[in-house]
Amino acid sequence: MASVRLENIHKSFPGVKALADINIAIESGEFFTLLGPSGCGKTTLLRTVAGFYQQDSGHVYVGDKLIDNQPAYARDTGMVFQNYAVFPHMTVFENVAFGLKTRKIGTAEIKERVARILEMARLSGLEQRTPDQLSGGQQQRVGLARAMVVEPQVLLMDEPLSNLDAKLRVEMREEIRDIQDKLGVTTIYVTHDQEEALVISDRIAVMNLGKVQQVATPWNIYKEPVNTFVASFVGNTNFLTGRIESRKGNSAVVAVGDSRITTPAGGNAPETIQIALRPEDLAIVTDSADGGEASLIPGTIEKSIFTGAQVRYTIACGKDLTLVVERHRPEREAIIPVGTEIMVHIPAGAPMSFHPETGERL
Ligand code: ADP
Ligand code: MG
């Protein structure tokens, strides 16, 4: 295992700037995820690390070694693909043993190493099957075992779960993380699924349009997004725009339609400001006695959606303001009927402020 350093990486395809000035330092043994919408450059970056693509400028280091000029086969990386890419005519054993054979490793050692990795990937007993006799999840485990058995310095995974059904995806992401923990291999994982990224990663780089927006732990990506792109891509968010009415210290009272919300705002905050509120940070109060430091906004329940673990209310709060509020573990009697007039309670600390044009956090 080794650290990976990406320095000032640029890469263009005809008419597309796929990667713009990528700078990322990944620690040895870290599970690092590239997260972003389709087309943002995740695969291009992963393939640049693997050596399948050559960057236009910038450098890739594994440990302290510059590997820009090493061909893909000489780089000490293992790749797991979205579409499994297992050899259809080979058995599970042969698939997993393949990389060891090409490295001229002895038969006894191959047997031992394949058995160990198949056990870890929960494939023991399936050695003699061919891929067409396996489920999608099992085929992907073969892909994973094949990449891991050679003990690469760096494991690269490009949306390895996206061809699996929802339930299996959730199971497999935990298995992948368990296996990675056991082997301690430095891992770069690609996904467009924000929940998957939050669950599986030590740290996440959120990408958009070929650029890294933020590199941080799952907690900080979610709780302290640096701009509106990250705030909207990861988790659900209410975005409101309003004008500052008054300022006091590092906060301001912002008028949004007929309502007033107190939000963080330093001296550099412009007159018009964008506010983000997470649905789960908001509460609904049916009697308005308890005001305190918090903002209370009157509204009417417009829609309620039951999703099992929670109820998601859409609340009309007068002119230009609709808020989505989530309540977890709802009780049947406590579900508020559509049309009910309520107050939305915005706790101090819930609002995040952003610049309306640049989208930067204020
Ligand atoms: P992601 O994996 O995040 O969906 P990609 O890295 O595949 O994104 O693509 C980034 C951008 O580069 C996209 O606009 C895509 O169309 C373009 N692109 C990717 N690979 C090629 C290629 N081989 N030739 C031309 N354009 C490409
Ligand atoms: Mg991709």
JSON list of C-alpha atoms and ligand atoms in Angstrom, two decimals, residues 13-14 16-19 36-45 53 158-159 190 207, ligand 1:
[
{"chain": "A", "resi": 13, "resn": "PHE", "atom": "CA", "xyz": [-10.62, 15.50, -25.15]},
{"chain": "A", "resi": 14, "resn": "PRO", "atom": "CA", "xyz": [-11.57, 17.21, -28.42]},
{"chain": "A", "resi": 16, "resn": "VAL", "atom": "CA", "xyz": [-14.11, 18.90, -23.67]},
{"chain": "A", "resi": 17, "resn": "LYS", "atom": "CA", "xyz": [-11.97, 19.92, -20.74]},
{"chain": "A", "resi": 18, "resn": "ALA", "atom": "CA", "xyz": [-12.38, 16.68, -18.79]},
{"chain": "A", "resi": 19, "resn": "LEU", "atom": "CA", "xyz": [-10.00, 17.50, -15.92]},
{"chain": "A", "resi": 36, "resn": "GLY", "atom": "CA", "xyz": [-19.92, 13.67, -8.87]},
{"chain": "A", "resi": 37, "resn": "PRO", "atom": "CA", "xyz": [-22.57, 13.67, -11.60]},
{"chain": "A", "resi": 38, "resn": "SER", "atom": "CA", "xyz": [-22.18, 11.78, -14.85]},
{"chain": "A", "resi": 39, "resn": "GLY", "atom": "CA", "xyz": [-19.62, 13.44, -17.13]},
{"chain": "A", "resi": 40, "resn": "CYS", "atom": "CA", "xyz": [-17.74, 15.32, -14.39]},
{"chain": "A", "resi": 41, "resn": "GLY", "atom": "CA", "xyz": [-14.45, 13.51, -15.08]},
{"chain": "A", "resi": 42, "resn": "LYS", "atom": "CA", "xyz": [-14.36, 10.70, -12.50]},
{"chain": "A", "resi": 43, "resn": "THR", "atom": "CA", "xyz": [-13.53, 7.89, -14.92]},
{"chain": "A", "resi": 44, "resn": "THR", "atom": "CA", "xyz": [-11.00, 10.05, -16.75]},
{"chain": "A", "resi": 45, "resn": "LEU", "atom": "CA", "xyz": [-9.18, 10.74, -13.49]},
{"chain": "A", "resi": 53, "resn": "TYR", "atom": "CA", "xyz": [-5.01, 7.73, -20.23]},
{"chain": "A", "resi": 158, "resn": "ASP", "atom": "CA", "xyz": [-15.07, 2.56, -11.23]},
{"chain": "A", "resi": 159, "resn": "GLU", "atom": "CA", "xyz": [-18.74, 2.41, -10.15]},
{"chain": "A", "resi": 190, "resn": "VAL", "atom": "CA", "xyz": [-15.71, 6.19, -8.14]},
{"chain": "A", "resi": 207, "resn": "MET", "atom": "CA", "xyz": [-16.24, 16.86, -8.56]},
{"chain": "B", "resi": 1, "resn": "ADP", "atom": "P1", "xyz": [-17.69, 10.45, -15.47]},
{"chain": "B", "resi": 1, "resn": "ADP", "atom": "O1", "xyz": [-16.91, 9.20, -15.30]},
{"chain": "B", "resi": 1, "resn": "ADP", "atom": "O2", "xyz": [-17.62, 11.38, -14.29]},
{"chain": "B", "resi": 1, "resn": "ADP", "atom": "O3", "xyz": [-19.10, 10.22, -15.89]},
{"chain": "B", "resi": 1, "resn": "ADP", "atom": "P2", "xyz": [-15.89, 10.88, -17.73]},
{"chain": "B", "resi": 1, "resn": "ADP", "atom": "O4", "xyz": [-14.54, 10.97, -17.12]},
{"chain": "B", "resi": 1, "resn": "ADP", "atom": "O5", "xyz": [-16.25, 9.59, -18.37]},
{"chain": "B", "resi": 1, "resn": "ADP", "atom": "O6", "xyz": [-17.00, 11.30, -16.65]},
{"chain": "B", "resi": 1, "resn": "ADP", "atom": "O7", "xyz": [-16.04, 12.03, -18.83]},
{"chain": "B", "resi": 1, "resn": "ADP", "atom": "C1", "xyz": [-15.66, 13.36, -18.61]},
{"chain": "B", "resi": 1, "resn": "ADP", "atom": "C2", "xyz": [-15.89, 14.14, -19.88]},
{"chain": "B", "resi": 1, "resn": "ADP", "atom": "O8", "xyz": [-14.95, 13.73, -20.86]},
{"chain": "B", "resi": 1, "resn": "ADP", "atom": "C3", "xyz": [-17.26, 13.95, -20.50]},
{"chain": "B", "resi": 1, "resn": "ADP", "atom": "O9", "xyz": [-17.65, 15.15, -21.08]},
{"chain": "B", "resi": 1, "resn": "ADP", "atom": "C4", "xyz": [-17.01, 12.88, -21.54]},
{"chain": "B", "resi": 1, "resn": "ADP", "atom": "O10", "xyz": [-17.93, 13.00, -22.60]},
{"chain": "B", "resi": 1, "resn": "ADP", "atom": "C5", "xyz": [-15.61, 13.18, -21.99]},
{"chain": "B", "resi": 1, "resn": "ADP", "atom": "N1", "xyz": [-14.87, 11.97, -22.40]},
{"chain": "B", "resi": 1, "resn": "ADP", "atom": "C6", "xyz": [-14.56, 10.92, -21.60]},
{"chain": "B", "resi": 1, "resn": "ADP", "atom": "N2", "xyz": [-13.82, 10.00, -22.26]},
{"chain": "B", "resi": 1, "resn": "ADP", "atom": "C7", "xyz": [-13.67, 10.47, -23.52]},
{"chain": "B", "resi": 1, "resn": "ADP", "atom": "C8", "xyz": [-13.01, 9.96, -24.70]},
{"chain": "B", "resi": 1, "resn": "ADP", "atom": "N3", "xyz": [-12.34, 8.80, -24.68]},
{"chain": "B", "resi": 1, "resn": "ADP", "atom": "N4", "xyz": [-13.08, 10.74, -25.80]},
{"chain": "B", "resi": 1, "resn": "ADP", "atom": "C9", "xyz": [-13.72, 11.92, -25.82]},
{"chain": "B", "resi": 1, "resn": "ADP", "atom": "N5", "xyz": [-14.36, 12.43, -24.76]},
{"chain": "B", "resi": 1, "resn": "ADP", "atom": "C10", "xyz": [-14.34, 11.73, -23.61]}
]
